[in-house]
Amino acid sequence: MTGRAPVIGLALPALAVGVRHAFPTLTTRRPSGSVRPRYAGQGRPGGVALTFDDGPDPKGTPAVLEFLDARGWRATFFLLGSQVRRHPQVARSIAAAGHEIAVHGYEHRNHLARSASWVRRDLRAAREEIAAATGMQPRWVRPPYGVLSAGTLAAAKELQLTPVLWTAWGRDWEAGPADTVMAHLRRALRDGGTILLHDSDCTSRPGSWRSTVGALPLLAADMTRRQLVVRALDEHLGGGR
Ligand SMILES: [Zn+2]
């Protein structure tokens, strides 16, 4: 994870989100490219991993959990420490339903704009807040906007968290129609890929979680048609639950 050139800005699609939300000047400086497979969440064939960022959220998370329960799907939730502090019982409900818990950060900040020590403090605080609320020790980290800075990688190594980004996203933060979210997913989603959606609108357009929830039945139909199972990252990337 270390010992190679800094991977600052390696996550181009992710960076585009960061750009949209906070750093409009960064995009034009980035060369085009793609997420390195090592961090993209490319897993075993025969299925895809389903992941949600930015929760827990008192409105979005229960709606997502209800669908997952009805469908019998397990997913991975990349939680924000700041949201866990506000809604610890919602964080607990995710873990209690058998889903996997992971670290998104404490604050939703672009790590490229922060010092290595800030990033380390943020991820450590997030891990502690999440573990205290859920009783689970997270294994994965996905920094805000998918921006992996050299500081992110160093902190992840120190905290024994493995970075995982995604291979397909629904751009659900735009709060568009569900079939648009599904169209974005379909464009990039391949066997063994990892899906990024959001169970919270705390960093995006108000009510955008409704687009997410609306897209889930469409995803289910697509997965059935393609005969792919949906699973959490622990099962997808190996190492078991
Ligand atoms: Zn996020």
mmCIF file of C-alpha atoms and ligand atoms in Angstrom:
data_model
loop_
_atom_site.group_PDB
_atom_site.id
_atom_site.type_symbol
_atom_site.label_atom_id
_atom_site.label_comp_id
_atom_site.label_asym_id
_atom_site.label_seq_id
_atom_site.Cartn_x
_atom_site.Cartn_y
_atom_site.Cartn_z
ATOM 1 C CA MET A 1 0.000 0.000 0.000
ATOM 2 C CA THR A 2 3.003 2.214 0.440
ATOM 3 C CA GLY A 3 6.292 2.146 -1.404
ATOM 4 C CA ARG A 4 4.853 3.296 -4.662
ATOM 5 C CA ALA A 5 4.358 6.711 -6.058
ATOM 6 C CA PRO A 6 1.624 8.666 -4.285
ATOM 7 C CA VAL A 7 -1.732 7.700 -5.648
ATOM 8 C CA ILE A 8 -3.160 11.135 -5.184
ATOM 9 C CA GLY A 9 -6.176 11.571 -7.374
ATOM 10 C CA LEU A 10 -6.092 8.035 -8.660
ATOM 11 C CA ALA A 11 -9.840 7.816 -8.425
ATOM 12 C CA LEU A 12 -10.926 9.935 -11.295
ATOM 13 C CA PRO A 13 -14.639 9.156 -11.333
ATOM 14 C CA ALA A 14 -14.707 9.688 -7.631
ATOM 15 C CA LEU A 15 -12.804 12.899 -7.885
ATOM 16 C CA ALA A 16 -15.468 14.207 -10.182
ATOM 17 C CA VAL A 17 -17.873 13.997 -7.273
ATOM 18 C CA GLY A 18 -15.509 15.911 -5.071
ATOM 19 C CA VAL A 19 -15.199 18.467 -7.737
ATOM 20 C CA ARG A 20 -18.921 18.826 -7.988
ATOM 21 C CA HIS A 21 -19.335 19.253 -4.281
ATOM 22 C CA ALA A 22 -16.370 21.212 -3.200
ATOM 23 C CA PHE A 23 -13.403 21.641 -5.478
ATOM 24 C CA PRO A 24 -14.481 22.917 -8.873
ATOM 25 C CA THR A 25 -10.935 23.706 -9.949
ATOM 26 C CA LEU A 26 -9.460 20.288 -9.481
ATOM 27 C CA THR A 27 -11.031 18.408 -12.371
ATOM 28 C CA THR A 28 -9.335 20.204 -15.155
ATOM 29 C CA ARG A 29 -5.943 19.345 -13.713
ATOM 30 C CA ARG A 30 -6.550 15.640 -13.539
ATOM 31 C CA PRO A 31 -5.464 13.386 -16.345
ATOM 32 C CA SER A 32 -8.112 10.974 -17.437
ATOM 33 C CA GLY A 33 -7.749 7.479 -16.150
ATOM 34 C CA SER A 34 -9.520 4.926 -14.090
ATOM 35 C CA VAL A 35 -9.483 3.568 -10.613
ATOM 36 C CA ARG A 36 -6.699 1.048 -10.156
ATOM 37 C CA PRO A 37 -8.187 -2.453 -9.943
ATOM 38 C CA ARG A 38 -6.484 -3.010 -6.626
ATOM 39 C CA TYR A 39 -8.736 -0.460 -4.933
ATOM 40 C CA ALA A 40 -11.781 -0.642 -7.169
ATOM 41 C CA GLY A 41 -13.529 -3.499 -5.402
ATOM 42 C CA GLN A 42 -13.285 -5.977 -8.265
ATOM 43 C CA GLY A 43 -14.220 -9.232 -6.578
ATOM 44 C CA ARG A 44 -15.191 -12.811 -7.230
ATOM 45 C CA PRO A 45 -17.241 -13.509 -10.336
ATOM 46 C CA GLY A 46 -20.853 -14.556 -10.099
ATOM 47 C CA GLY A 47 -21.989 -11.481 -8.230
ATOM 48 C CA VAL A 48 -21.551 -7.848 -7.346
ATOM 49 C CA ALA A 49 -20.953 -6.034 -4.074
ATOM 50 C CA LEU A 50 -23.539 -3.489 -2.983
ATOM 51 C CA THR A 51 -22.241 -0.556 -0.954
ATOM 52 C CA PHE A 52 -23.811 2.589 0.506
ATOM 53 C CA ASP A 53 -21.976 5.753 1.565
ATOM 54 C CA ASP A 54 -22.776 8.735 3.815
ATOM 55 C CA GLY A 55 -25.110 7.109 6.352
ATOM 56 C CA PRO A 56 -26.470 6.499 8.817
ATOM 57 C CA ASP A 57 -29.485 8.634 8.040
ATOM 58 C CA PRO A 58 -32.812 8.575 9.900
ATOM 59 C CA LYS A 59 -34.816 8.686 6.652
ATOM 60 C CA GLY A 60 -32.709 7.037 3.954
ATOM 61 C CA THR A 61 -31.137 4.200 5.907
ATOM 62 C CA PRO A 62 -34.369 2.576 7.186
ATOM 63 C CA ALA A 63 -35.835 2.689 3.670
ATOM 64 C CA VAL A 64 -32.755 0.989 2.238
ATOM 65 C CA LEU A 65 -32.667 -1.564 5.052
ATOM 66 C CA GLU A 66 -36.301 -2.440 4.458
ATOM 67 C CA PHE A 67 -35.621 -3.234 0.816
ATOM 68 C CA LEU A 68 -32.465 -5.239 1.583
ATOM 69 C CA ASP A 69 -34.338 -7.253 4.196
ATOM 70 C CA ALA A 70 -37.222 -8.014 1.852
ATOM 71 C CA ARG A 71 -34.784 -9.078 -0.830
ATOM 72 C CA GLY A 72 -32.464 -11.030 1.459
ATOM 73 C CA TRP A 73 -29.452 -8.982 0.375
ATOM 74 C CA ARG A 74 -26.469 -8.127 2.552
ATOM 75 C CA ALA A 75 -24.609 -4.892 1.811
ATOM 76 C CA THR A 76 -21.694 -2.858 3.115
ATOM 77 C CA PHE A 77 -22.355 0.579 4.644
ATOM 78 C CA PHE A 78 -19.519 3.119 4.679
ATOM 79 C CA LEU A 79 -20.521 5.266 7.624
ATOM 80 C CA LEU A 80 -19.626 8.820 8.559
ATOM 81 C CA GLY A 81 -18.545 9.211 12.182
ATOM 82 C CA SER A 82 -20.363 12.549 12.370
ATOM 83 C CA GLN A 83 -23.612 10.887 11.261
ATOM 84 C CA VAL A 84 -23.104 7.986 13.666
ATOM 85 C CA ARG A 85 -22.758 10.490 16.509
ATOM 86 C CA ARG A 86 -26.086 12.091 15.514
ATOM 87 C CA HIS A 87 -27.916 8.833 14.813
ATOM 88 C CA PRO A 88 -26.246 6.013 16.767
ATOM 89 C CA GLN A 89 -29.420 3.948 16.881
ATOM 90 C CA VAL A 90 -29.644 3.978 13.079
ATOM 91 C CA ALA A 91 -26.025 2.815 12.869
ATOM 92 C CA ARG A 92 -26.857 0.027 15.296
ATOM 93 C CA SER A 93 -29.845 -1.027 13.220
ATOM 94 C CA ILE A 94 -27.595 -1.560 10.190
ATOM 95 C CA ALA A 95 -25.296 -3.860 12.121
ATOM 96 C CA ALA A 96 -28.211 -5.580 13.850
ATOM 97 C CA ALA A 97 -29.689 -6.449 10.455
ATOM 98 C CA GLY A 98 -26.476 -8.333 9.625
ATOM 99 C CA HIS A 99 -24.929 -5.871 7.202
ATOM 100 C CA GLU A 100 -21.265 -5.011 7.054
ATOM 101 C CA ILE A 101 -20.043 -1.745 8.544
ATOM 102 C CA ALA A 102 -17.117 0.223 7.112
ATOM 103 C CA VAL A 103 -15.459 3.642 7.455
ATOM 104 C CA HIS A 104 -16.210 6.599 5.178
ATOM 105 C CA GLY A 105 -14.610 9.211 7.463
ATOM 106 C CA TYR A 106 -15.632 11.330 10.412
ATOM 107 C CA GLU A 107 -16.132 14.531 8.469
ATOM 108 C CA HIS A 108 -16.999 14.433 4.763
ATOM 109 C CA ARG A 109 -13.889 16.199 3.495
ATOM 110 C CA ASN A 110 -11.636 15.819 0.485
ATOM 111 C CA HIS A 111 -8.394 14.328 1.780
ATOM 112 C CA LEU A 112 -6.372 16.074 -0.908
ATOM 113 C CA ALA A 113 -7.118 19.342 0.859
ATOM 114 C CA ARG A 114 -6.131 18.058 4.314
ATOM 115 C CA SER A 115 -2.867 17.208 6.015
ATOM 116 C CA ALA A 116 -1.834 13.632 6.626
ATOM 117 C CA SER A 117 -2.247 14.139 10.378
ATOM 118 C CA TRP A 118 -5.769 15.540 9.897
ATOM 119 C CA VAL A 119 -6.700 12.496 7.806
ATOM 120 C CA ARG A 120 -5.271 10.123 10.400
ATOM 121 C CA ARG A 121 -7.223 11.799 13.223
ATOM 122 C CA ASP A 122 -10.399 11.835 11.153
ATOM 123 C CA LEU A 123 -10.288 8.172 10.172
ATOM 124 C CA ARG A 124 -9.304 7.077 13.671
ATOM 125 C CA ALA A 125 -12.189 9.056 15.188
ATOM 126 C CA ALA A 126 -14.576 7.580 12.635
ATOM 127 C CA ARG A 127 -13.441 4.049 13.336
ATOM 128 C CA GLU A 128 -13.870 4.568 17.080
ATOM 129 C CA GLU A 129 -17.301 6.195 16.789
ATOM 130 C CA ILE A 130 -18.505 3.425 14.460
ATOM 131 C CA ALA A 131 -17.118 0.622 16.609
ATOM 132 C CA ALA A 132 -18.625 2.126 19.771
ATOM 133 C CA ALA A 133 -22.083 2.443 18.223
ATOM 134 C CA THR A 134 -22.227 -0.857 16.349
ATOM 135 C CA GLY A 135 -19.904 -3.147 18.281
ATOM 136 C CA MET A 136 -18.210 -4.023 14.995
ATOM 137 C CA GLN A 137 -14.621 -3.429 13.933
ATOM 138 C CA PRO A 138 -14.619 -2.037 10.384
ATOM 139 C CA ARG A 139 -12.306 -3.579 7.845
ATOM 140 C CA TRP A 140 -12.651 -1.252 4.880
ATOM 141 C CA VAL A 141 -12.258 2.453 4.295
ATOM 142 C CA ARG A 142 -13.600 4.520 1.419
ATOM 143 C CA PRO A 143 -12.651 8.177 1.803
ATOM 144 C CA PRO A 144 -15.114 10.925 0.849
ATOM 145 C CA TYR A 145 -15.374 11.422 -2.927
ATOM 146 C CA GLY A 146 -13.242 8.293 -3.318
ATOM 147 C CA VAL A 147 -10.167 10.494 -3.128
ATOM 148 C CA LEU A 148 -7.250 8.435 -1.899
ATOM 149 C CA SER A 149 -4.404 10.740 -0.955
ATOM 150 C CA ALA A 150 -0.990 9.571 0.199
ATOM 151 C CA GLY A 151 -2.196 10.551 3.683
ATOM 152 C CA THR A 152 -5.300 8.362 3.297
ATOM 153 C CA LEU A 153 -3.200 5.352 2.379
ATOM 154 C CA ALA A 154 -0.763 5.893 5.254
ATOM 155 C CA ALA A 155 -3.597 6.320 7.759
ATOM 156 C CA ALA A 156 -5.450 3.297 6.399
ATOM 157 C CA LYS A 157 -2.374 1.146 6.816
ATOM 158 C CA GLU A 158 -1.810 2.376 10.351
ATOM 159 C CA LEU A 159 -5.459 1.789 11.280
ATOM 160 C CA GLN A 160 -5.561 -1.596 9.521
ATOM 161 C CA LEU A 161 -8.266 -0.509 7.136
ATOM 162 C CA THR A 162 -8.216 -1.599 3.502
ATOM 163 C CA PRO A 163 -9.225 1.035 0.933
ATOM 164 C CA VAL A 164 -12.067 0.015 -1.384
ATOM 165 C CA LEU A 165 -13.641 2.276 -3.978
ATOM 166 C CA TRP A 166 -16.125 1.052 -6.592
ATOM 167 C CA THR A 167 -16.503 0.077 -10.220
ATOM 168 C CA ALA A 168 -20.006 1.433 -10.892
ATOM 169 C CA TRP A 169 -22.042 4.256 -9.413
ATOM 170 C CA GLY A 170 -25.615 5.390 -9.785
ATOM 171 C CA ARG A 171 -24.987 9.136 -9.434
ATOM 172 C CA ASP A 172 -27.919 8.939 -7.066
ATOM 173 C CA TRP A 173 -26.737 12.124 -5.320
ATOM 174 C CA GLU A 174 -28.205 14.015 -8.268
ATOM 175 C CA ALA A 175 -31.670 12.926 -7.114
ATOM 176 C CA GLY A 176 -32.725 12.030 -10.650
ATOM 177 C CA PRO A 177 -35.356 9.458 -11.638
ATOM 178 C CA ALA A 178 -34.712 5.893 -10.523
ATOM 179 C CA ASP A 179 -34.281 4.656 -14.088
ATOM 180 C CA THR A 180 -31.547 7.247 -14.620
ATOM 181 C CA VAL A 181 -29.730 5.937 -11.541
ATOM 182 C CA MET A 182 -30.088 2.437 -12.952
ATOM 183 C CA ALA A 183 -28.840 3.556 -16.368
ATOM 184 C CA HIS A 184 -25.673 4.946 -14.756
ATOM 185 C CA LEU A 185 -25.129 1.685 -12.911
ATOM 186 C CA ARG A 186 -25.757 -0.459 -15.962
ATOM 187 C CA ARG A 187 -23.214 1.464 -17.990
ATOM 188 C CA ALA A 188 -20.287 0.356 -15.819
ATOM 189 C CA LEU A 189 -21.466 -2.660 -13.889
ATOM 190 C CA ARG A 190 -19.785 -5.944 -14.783
ATOM 191 C CA ASP A 191 -19.651 -9.341 -13.132
ATOM 192 C CA GLY A 192 -17.479 -9.013 -10.021
ATOM 193 C CA GLY A 193 -17.949 -5.251 -9.753
ATOM 194 C CA THR A 194 -18.768 -3.063 -6.780
ATOM 195 C CA ILE A 195 -21.755 -0.702 -6.742
ATOM 196 C CA LEU A 196 -21.736 2.694 -5.032
ATOM 197 C CA LEU A 197 -25.039 4.160 -3.841
ATOM 198 C CA HIS A 198 -25.969 6.470 -0.943
ATOM 199 C CA ASP A 199 -28.433 5.846 1.870
ATOM 200 C CA SER A 200 -28.187 9.464 3.014
ATOM 201 C CA ASP A 201 -28.624 12.878 1.426
ATOM 202 C CA CYS A 202 -26.424 14.595 4.037
ATOM 203 C CA THR A 203 -23.842 15.548 1.389
ATOM 204 C CA SER A 204 -26.104 15.761 -1.645
ATOM 205 C CA ARG A 205 -29.424 17.035 -2.917
ATOM 206 C CA PRO A 206 -32.196 16.811 -0.294
ATOM 207 C CA GLY A 207 -34.275 13.690 -0.748
ATOM 208 C CA SER A 208 -31.753 12.044 -3.088
ATOM 209 C CA TRP A 209 -32.019 8.834 -1.056
ATOM 210 C CA ARG A 210 -35.466 8.398 -2.640
ATOM 211 C CA SER A 211 -33.767 7.991 -6.017
ATOM 212 C CA THR A 212 -31.548 5.342 -4.467
ATOM 213 C CA VAL A 213 -34.435 3.426 -2.960
ATOM 214 C CA GLY A 214 -36.385 3.709 -6.207
ATOM 215 C CA ALA A 215 -33.489 2.221 -8.163
ATOM 216 C CA LEU A 216 -33.097 -0.848 -5.959
ATOM 217 C CA PRO A 217 -35.985 -2.855 -7.496
ATOM 218 C CA LEU A 218 -34.582 -2.038 -10.949
ATOM 219 C CA LEU A 219 -31.191 -3.295 -9.822
ATOM 220 C CA ALA A 220 -32.804 -6.449 -8.485
ATOM 221 C CA ALA A 221 -34.467 -7.129 -11.833
ATOM 222 C CA ASP A 222 -31.178 -6.527 -13.642
ATOM 223 C CA MET A 223 -29.277 -8.857 -11.332
ATOM 224 C CA THR A 224 -31.889 -11.578 -11.784
ATOM 225 C CA ARG A 225 -31.678 -11.234 -15.536
ATOM 226 C CA ARG A 226 -27.870 -11.415 -15.447
ATOM 227 C CA GLN A 227 -27.900 -14.197 -12.859
ATOM 228 C CA LEU A 228 -25.631 -12.310 -10.514
ATOM 229 C CA VAL A 229 -25.917 -12.429 -6.753
ATOM 230 C CA VAL A 230 -25.697 -9.306 -4.608
ATOM 231 C CA ARG A 231 -23.465 -9.377 -1.534
ATOM 232 C CA ALA A 232 -21.439 -7.382 0.950
ATOM 233 C CA LEU A 233 -17.746 -6.656 0.404
ATOM 234 C CA ASP A 234 -16.519 -9.212 2.934
ATOM 235 C CA GLU A 235 -18.032 -12.006 0.860
ATOM 236 C CA HIS A 236 -17.179 -10.339 -2.425
ATOM 237 C CA LEU A 237 -13.482 -9.707 -1.826
ATOM 238 C CA GLY A 238 -12.793 -12.773 0.251
ATOM 239 C CA GLY A 239 -11.975 -13.281 3.865
ATOM 240 C CA GLY A 240 -15.564 -14.191 4.730
ATOM 241 C CA ARG A 241 -17.907 -12.465 7.117
HETATM 242 ZN ZN ZN B 1 -19.618 10.370 0.638
#
